[in-house]
């Protein structure tokens, strides 16, 4: 097989992975930790809808919904919304249908109905493929994959000059997704792993059964992700944030809601409080995860982004 550009390799490997593996045995995500995560996002989306002027027929679309837990929890707080999923994996679509049977599925955002749209996505952009460039003495090269190893071919990316040895990643799929959402007037809440500001360096990682693995061996057996470059997304859209997940969730009442729920279900109280801690603690998910809100220019400051 000829050398395959890294982003093409990553797209192919992840499509295989999400079609054939159960990602939730390899890693745990916020909506799987506690129902309060999805309830907060649903309540937030409902406030955003009111801020839009409560237009008729609102769509709550989720990109990369995994098991469908986030949407199913969010709809309890925002029952006026019609659920739509953007999901490429047939296997995960079946799992989502069990939790949200009245959803409509899409391959991409282009087929969403032309109606008032609020998009939500947790750990979606990080699964989209990145191109990787390395600065060598001779100039920039791009990484390709051949026989489970990297090979480098000359490239001319639009990148700022950088010292020899620097690695830069560009997530064209994420940039395109967010630009197309903004272009059709959609609003979007994106929660993902990544730094506040663009950073040089390699962030691609592969996780297999909870352990780091090589992204290049046995494509389709590990989940490959890259940190999300929120600054790059903010540069091509209008947005609020990014802010830390900790700020977003605590400002929207993570601990208050958790305590209320814990009082009603005492046998789950400990687990619920532990999950809330894990989502908000700076040394856990609270500061690694950031939240970016894509919205039209002039949109009022959204709850949590004050
Ligand atoms: N949001 C979920 C799952 C995250 S895993 C959670 O927080 O638990 C990533 C999800 O994105 C999976 O549902 C996967 O199938 C989906 N996905 C990955 N690449 C995609 C693509 N190009 N288009 C649509 N969905 C994709």
CSV table of C-alpha atoms and ligand atoms in Angstrom, one decimal:
chain,number,residue,atom,x,y,z
A,1,UNK,CA,0.0,0.0,0.0
A,2,UNK,CA,1.4,3.5,-0.9
A,3,UNK,CA,2.1,6.0,1.9
A,4,UNK,CA,-1.2,7.3,3.3
A,5,UNK,CA,-1.4,10.9,4.6
A,6,UNK,CA,-1.7,10.8,8.4
A,7,UNK,CA,-5.2,12.5,8.6
A,8,UNK,CA,-6.5,10.0,6.0
A,9,UNK,CA,-5.0,7.1,8.1
A,10,UNK,CA,-6.6,8.5,11.3
A,11,UNK,CA,-10.0,8.9,9.7
A,12,UNK,CA,-9.9,5.3,8.4
A,13,UNK,CA,-8.6,3.9,11.7
A,14,UNK,CA,-11.2,5.7,13.7
A,15,UNK,CA,-14.1,4.8,11.4
A,16,UNK,CA,-13.1,1.1,11.9
A,17,UNK,CA,-12.7,1.6,15.6
A,18,UNK,CA,-16.1,3.2,16.2
A,19,UNK,CA,-17.8,0.6,13.9
A,20,UNK,CA,-16.2,-2.4,15.5
A,21,UNK,CA,-15.2,-1.6,19.1
A,22,UNK,CA,-17.1,-0.5,22.2
A,23,UNK,CA,-15.3,2.8,23.0
A,24,UNK,CA,-16.7,2.9,26.5
A,25,UNK,CA,-14.6,-0.1,27.6
A,26,UNK,CA,-11.5,1.9,26.6
A,27,UNK,CA,-12.3,5.3,28.1
A,28,UNK,CA,-15.1,7.0,30.1
A,29,UNK,CA,-16.7,10.3,29.1
A,30,UNK,CA,-18.5,13.0,31.1
A,31,UNK,CA,-22.1,12.0,30.1
A,32,UNK,CA,-21.4,8.4,31.1
A,33,UNK,CA,-20.1,9.5,34.6
A,34,UNK,CA,-23.2,11.4,35.7
A,35,UNK,CA,-26.7,12.3,34.3
A,36,UNK,CA,-26.2,15.8,35.7
A,37,UNK,CA,-23.7,16.7,32.9
A,38,UNK,CA,-26.4,16.2,30.2
A,39,UNK,CA,-29.1,17.9,32.4
A,40,UNK,CA,-27.0,21.0,32.8
A,41,UNK,CA,-26.3,21.1,29.0
A,42,UNK,CA,-30.0,20.6,28.3
A,43,UNK,CA,-30.9,23.4,30.7
A,44,UNK,CA,-28.2,25.6,29.2
A,45,UNK,CA,-29.5,24.9,25.6
A,46,UNK,CA,-33.0,25.8,26.7
A,47,UNK,CA,-31.8,29.2,28.0
A,48,UNK,CA,-30.0,29.8,24.7
A,49,UNK,CA,-33.2,29.0,22.8
A,50,UNK,CA,-35.0,31.6,25.0
A,51,UNK,CA,-32.2,34.1,24.3
A,52,UNK,CA,-32.8,33.4,20.6
A,53,UNK,CA,-36.4,34.5,21.1
A,54,UNK,CA,-38.0,31.0,21.6
A,55,UNK,CA,-38.3,30.4,17.8
A,56,UNK,CA,-40.7,27.5,16.8
A,57,UNK,CA,-39.3,24.1,16.0
A,58,UNK,CA,-35.9,24.2,17.7
A,59,UNK,CA,-33.4,21.5,16.8
A,60,UNK,CA,-31.0,20.1,19.4
A,61,UNK,CA,-28.3,18.4,17.4
A,62,UNK,CA,-25.5,16.4,18.8
A,63,UNK,CA,-22.4,15.5,17.0
A,64,UNK,CA,-20.6,12.2,17.9
A,65,UNK,CA,-23.2,11.2,20.5
A,66,UNK,CA,-21.6,7.9,21.6
A,67,UNK,CA,-24.2,6.0,23.6
A,68,UNK,CA,-26.8,8.8,23.4
A,69,UNK,CA,-26.7,9.5,27.1
A,70,UNK,CA,-26.0,13.2,26.9
A,71,UNK,CA,-29.0,13.8,24.6
A,72,UNK,CA,-31.3,11.6,26.6
A,73,UNK,CA,-30.4,13.6,29.8
A,74,UNK,CA,-30.5,16.9,28.0
A,75,UNK,CA,-34.0,16.4,26.6
A,76,UNK,CA,-35.4,16.1,30.1
A,77,UNK,CA,-34.4,19.7,30.6
A,78,UNK,CA,-35.3,20.9,27.1
A,79,UNK,CA,-38.3,18.8,26.0
A,80,UNK,CA,-39.4,21.4,23.3
A,81,UNK,CA,-36.3,20.5,21.2
A,82,UNK,CA,-36.3,17.9,18.4
A,83,UNK,CA,-33.3,15.6,18.7
A,84,UNK,CA,-30.9,15.0,15.7
A,85,UNK,CA,-27.7,13.0,15.8
A,86,UNK,CA,-24.7,13.3,13.5
A,87,UNK,CA,-23.1,9.9,13.7
A,88,UNK,CA,-21.2,7.8,11.2
A,89,UNK,CA,-21.0,4.5,13.2
A,90,UNK,CA,-23.9,2.1,12.5
A,91,UNK,CA,-23.0,0.3,15.7
A,92,UNK,CA,-23.3,3.4,17.8
A,93,UNK,CA,-26.4,4.6,16.0
A,94,UNK,CA,-28.1,1.4,17.3
A,95,UNK,CA,-27.0,2.1,20.8
A,96,UNK,CA,-28.3,5.7,20.5
A,97,UNK,CA,-31.6,4.5,19.2
A,98,UNK,CA,-32.2,2.6,22.5
A,99,UNK,CA,-31.8,5.8,24.5
A,100,UNK,CA,-33.3,8.3,22.1
A,101,UNK,CA,-35.7,6.4,19.8
A,102,UNK,CA,-37.3,9.5,18.3
A,103,UNK,CA,-34.0,11.0,17.0
A,104,UNK,CA,-33.1,11.6,13.4
A,105,UNK,CA,-29.7,10.5,12.2
A,106,UNK,CA,-27.3,12.3,9.8
A,107,UNK,CA,-23.9,11.6,8.3
A,108,UNK,CA,-22.9,15.2,8.5
A,109,UNK,CA,-24.5,18.6,9.5
A,110,UNK,CA,-25.5,19.4,5.9
A,111,UNK,CA,-28.7,17.4,6.0
A,112,UNK,CA,-30.0,19.0,9.2
A,113,UNK,CA,-33.4,20.7,8.5
A,114,UNK,CA,-33.2,24.5,8.0
A,115,UNK,CA,-34.6,25.4,11.4
A,116,UNK,CA,-33.3,27.1,14.6
A,117,UNK,CA,-30.3,25.0,15.5
A,118,UNK,CA,-28.4,24.4,18.7
A,119,UNK,CA,-25.5,21.9,18.4
A,120,UNK,CA,-23.9,20.2,21.3
A,121,UNK,CA,-20.8,18.0,21.1
A,122,UNK,CA,-18.7,16.4,23.8
A,123,UNK,CA,-15.4,14.7,22.8
A,124,UNK,CA,-16.4,14.9,19.1
A,125,UNK,CA,-13.8,17.3,17.6
A,126,UNK,CA,-10.9,15.4,19.1
A,127,UNK,CA,-11.8,12.3,17.2
A,128,UNK,CA,-11.6,14.1,13.8
A,129,UNK,CA,-8.4,13.6,11.8
A,130,UNK,CA,-5.5,16.0,12.0
A,131,UNK,CA,-2.7,16.6,9.5
A,132,UNK,CA,0.7,16.6,11.1
A,133,UNK,CA,3.6,18.8,9.9
A,134,UNK,CA,7.2,18.7,11.1
A,135,UNK,CA,9.8,21.5,10.6
A,136,UNK,CA,13.0,20.1,9.2
A,137,UNK,CA,16.2,22.0,8.3
A,138,UNK,CA,15.1,21.8,4.7
A,139,UNK,CA,11.6,23.2,5.3
A,140,UNK,CA,8.2,21.8,6.4
A,141,UNK,CA,7.4,18.1,5.7
A,142,UNK,CA,4.1,16.3,6.2
A,143,UNK,CA,3.7,13.0,8.0
A,144,UNK,CA,2.4,10.0,6.1
A,145,UNK,CA,2.0,6.4,7.2
A,146,UNK,CA,3.6,3.4,5.5
A,147,UNK,CA,4.1,-0.1,6.9
A,148,UNK,CA,3.0,1.1,10.4
A,149,UNK,CA,5.7,3.8,10.5
A,150,UNK,CA,5.8,7.5,9.7
A,151,UNK,CA,7.3,8.7,6.5
A,152,UNK,CA,7.8,12.4,5.7
A,153,UNK,CA,7.1,14.1,2.4
A,154,UNK,CA,7.8,17.7,1.5
A,155,UNK,CA,4.9,20.1,2.1
A,156,UNK,CA,4.1,23.8,2.0
A,157,UNK,CA,1.6,24.4,4.9
A,158,UNK,CA,0.4,27.9,5.8
A,159,UNK,CA,2.2,27.9,9.1
A,160,UNK,CA,4.2,30.4,11.0
A,161,UNK,CA,8.0,29.8,11.0
A,162,UNK,CA,9.1,27.4,13.7
A,163,UNK,CA,12.3,26.0,15.0
A,164,UNK,CA,13.7,22.8,13.4
A,165,UNK,CA,12.0,19.8,15.0
A,166,UNK,CA,8.7,21.5,15.7
A,167,UNK,CA,5.5,19.6,15.1
A,168,UNK,CA,2.2,21.3,14.2
A,169,UNK,CA,-1.2,19.8,13.8
A,170,UNK,CA,-4.1,21.1,11.7
A,171,UNK,CA,-7.6,19.7,12.2
A,172,UNK,CA,-9.1,20.7,8.9
A,173,UNK,CA,-12.2,18.6,9.6
A,174,UNK,CA,-12.9,20.4,12.9
A,175,UNK,CA,-12.4,23.8,11.3
A,176,UNK,CA,-14.6,23.0,8.4
A,177,UNK,CA,-17.4,21.5,10.7
A,178,UNK,CA,-17.4,24.7,12.9
A,179,UNK,CA,-17.3,27.1,9.9
A,180,UNK,CA,-20.2,25.3,8.2
A,181,UNK,CA,-22.2,25.3,11.4
A,182,UNK,CA,-21.6,29.1,11.8
A,183,UNK,CA,-22.4,29.7,8.1
A,184,UNK,CA,-25.8,28.2,8.4
A,185,UNK,CA,-26.6,30.3,11.5
A,186,UNK,CA,-26.3,27.5,13.9
A,187,UNK,CA,-25.1,27.9,17.5
A,188,UNK,CA,-22.8,25.3,19.0
A,189,UNK,CA,-21.4,24.2,22.4
A,190,UNK,CA,-18.2,22.2,22.0
A,191,UNK,CA,-16.6,20.5,24.9
A,192,UNK,CA,-13.2,18.9,24.5
A,193,UNK,CA,-9.7,18.2,25.6
A,194,UNK,CA,-7.3,20.9,24.6
A,195,UNK,CA,-5.2,24.0,25.6
A,196,UNK,CA,-6.5,27.5,25.9
A,197,UNK,CA,-4.1,28.8,23.2
A,198,UNK,CA,-2.7,27.1,20.1
A,199,UNK,CA,0.4,25.1,21.0
A,200,UNK,CA,3.1,23.6,18.9
A,201,UNK,CA,3.8,19.9,19.5
A,202,UNK,CA,2.3,16.5,18.9
A,203,UNK,CA,-0.9,15.7,20.7
A,204,UNK,CA,-2.1,12.6,18.8
A,205,UNK,CA,-2.7,9.7,21.2
A,206,UNK,CA,-4.2,6.3,20.9
A,207,UNK,CA,-6.0,4.5,23.8
A,208,UNK,CA,-6.7,0.8,23.8
A,209,UNK,CA,-8.3,-0.9,26.8
A,210,UNK,CA,-7.6,2.2,29.0
A,211,UNK,CA,-3.8,2.1,28.1
A,212,UNK,CA,-1.8,4.2,25.7
A,213,UNK,CA,-1.0,2.4,22.5
A,214,UNK,CA,0.8,3.2,19.2
A,215,UNK,CA,-1.6,5.0,16.8
A,216,UNK,CA,0.1,3.3,13.9
A,217,UNK,CA,-0.2,-0.4,14.8
A,218,UNK,CA,-3.4,-2.4,14.1
A,219,UNK,CA,-5.5,0.5,12.8
A,220,UNK,CA,-9.1,0.2,14.1
A,221,UNK,CA,-8.2,-1.3,17.5
A,222,UNK,CA,-7.5,1.9,19.4
A,223,UNK,CA,-9.2,5.2,19.7
A,224,UNK,CA,-7.0,7.9,18.2
A,225,UNK,CA,-7.6,11.5,19.3
A,226,UNK,CA,-5.8,14.9,19.1
A,227,UNK,CA,-6.1,17.9,21.4
A,228,UNK,CA,-8.6,20.5,20.0
A,229,UNK,CA,-7.1,23.8,18.9
A,230,UNK,CA,-9.8,26.1,20.2
A,231,UNK,CA,-7.9,29.2,19.3
A,232,UNK,CA,-7.8,28.1,15.6
A,233,UNK,CA,-11.6,27.4,15.7
A,234,UNK,CA,-12.2,30.8,17.3
A,235,UNK,CA,-10.2,32.5,14.6
A,236,UNK,CA,-12.6,31.3,11.8
A,237,UNK,CA,-15.9,31.6,13.7
A,238,UNK,CA,-17.5,34.0,16.1
A,239,UNK,CA,-17.5,32.5,19.6
A,240,UNK,CA,-17.4,32.9,23.4
A,241,UNK,CA,-14.8,31.2,25.5
A,242,UNK,CA,-13.0,28.9,25.6
A,243,UNK,CA,-13.4,28.5,29.3
A,244,UNK,CA,-12.5,25.6,31.5
A,245,UNK,CA,-15.1,22.9,32.0
A,246,UNK,CA,-14.8,23.5,35.7
A,247,UNK,CA,-16.0,27.1,35.4
A,248,UNK,CA,-18.8,26.2,33.0
A,249,UNK,CA,-20.2,23.4,35.1
A,250,UNK,CA,-19.9,25.0,38.5
A,251,UNK,CA,-21.4,28.3,37.3
A,252,UNK,CA,-24.3,26.3,35.9
A,253,UNK,CA,-24.9,24.6,39.3
A,254,UNK,CA,-23.1,21.2,39.0
A,255,UNK,CA,-22.8,20.7,42.7
A,256,UNK,CA,-26.3,22.1,43.6
A,257,UNK,CA,-28.0,19.8,41.1
A,258,UNK,CA,-25.8,16.9,42.2
A,259,UNK,CA,-26.8,17.5,45.9
A,260,UNK,CA,-30.5,17.7,45.0
A,261,UNK,CA,-30.4,14.5,43.1
A,262,UNK,CA,-28.3,12.8,45.7
A,263,UNK,CA,-31.0,13.6,48.4
A,264,UNK,CA,-33.6,11.9,46.2
A,265,UNK,CA,-31.5,8.8,45.5
A,266,UNK,CA,-29.4,8.3,48.7
A,267,UNK,CA,-27.9,5.0,47.5
A,268,UNK,CA,-26.3,6.8,44.5
A,269,UNK,CA,-25.3,9.9,46.5
A,270,UNK,CA,-21.7,9.0,46.9
A,271,UNK,CA,-21.2,8.0,43.2
A,272,UNK,CA,-22.9,11.2,42.0
A,273,UNK,CA,-20.7,13.4,44.2
A,274,UNK,CA,-17.5,11.6,43.1
A,275,UNK,CA,-18.5,12.0,39.5
A,276,UNK,CA,-19.2,15.8,39.9
A,277,UNK,CA,-15.8,16.1,41.6
A,278,UNK,CA,-14.1,14.4,38.7
A,279,UNK,CA,-15.7,16.6,36.1
A,280,UNK,CA,-14.8,19.8,38.0
A,281,UNK,CA,-11.5,19.1,39.7
A,282,UNK,CA,-8.6,21.0,38.0
A,283,UNK,CA,-6.4,17.9,38.4
A,284,UNK,CA,-9.0,15.7,36.8
A,285,UNK,CA,-11.2,16.8,33.9
A,286,UNK,CA,-12.0,20.3,35.1
A,287,UNK,CA,-9.2,22.2,33.5
A,288,UNK,CA,-8.0,19.9,30.7
A,289,UNK,CA,-11.5,20.2,29.1
A,290,UNK,CA,-12.5,23.5,27.6
A,291,UNK,CA,-15.9,24.8,26.5
A,292,UNK,CA,-16.3,26.9,23.4
A,293,UNK,CA,-19.7,28.5,22.3
A,294,UNK,CA,-20.0,29.3,18.6
A,295,UNK,CA,-22.7,31.9,18.1
A,296,UNK,CA,-23.6,34.8,15.8
A,297,UNK,CA,-21.9,38.1,16.2
A,298,UNK,CA,-23.7,40.3,18.8
A,299,UNK,CA,-25.3,37.3,20.6
A,300,UNK,CA,-25.6,38.2,24.3
A,301,UNK,CA,-23.1,36.6,26.7
A,302,UNK,CA,-24.3,33.0,27.4
A,303,UNK,CA,-24.7,31.5,30.8
A,304,UNK,CA,-21.4,30.2,32.1
A,305,UNK,CA,-19.4,32.5,29.8
A,306,UNK,CA,-19.7,35.7,32.0
B,1,LIG,N1,-20.0,12.3,22.9
B,1,LIG,C1,-19.9,10.9,23.4
B,1,LIG,C2,-19.0,10.0,22.6
B,1,LIG,C3,-17.6,10.5,22.3
B,1,LIG,S1,-16.7,9.3,21.2
B,1,LIG,C4,-19.6,11.0,24.8
B,1,LIG,O1,-19.2,12.0,25.3
B,1,LIG,O2,-19.7,9.9,25.5
B,1,LIG,C5,-16.8,10.1,19.6
B,1,LIG,C6,-18.1,10.0,18.9
B,1,LIG,O3,-17.9,10.6,17.7
B,1,LIG,C7,-18.6,8.6,18.6
B,1,LIG,O4,-20.0,8.6,18.7
B,1,LIG,C8,-18.1,8.4,17.1
B,1,LIG,O5,-18.8,7.4,16.4
B,1,LIG,C9,-18.4,9.8,16.6
B,1,LIG,N2,-17.6,10.1,15.4
B,1,LIG,C10,-16.3,10.0,15.2
B,1,LIG,N3,-15.9,10.6,14.0
B,1,LIG,C11,-17.1,11.0,13.5
B,1,LIG,C12,-17.4,11.7,12.2
B,1,LIG,N4,-16.4,11.9,11.3
B,1,LIG,N5,-18.6,12.0,12.0
B,1,LIG,C13,-19.6,11.7,12.9
B,1,LIG,N6,-19.4,11.1,14.1
B,1,LIG,C14,-18.1,10.8,14.3
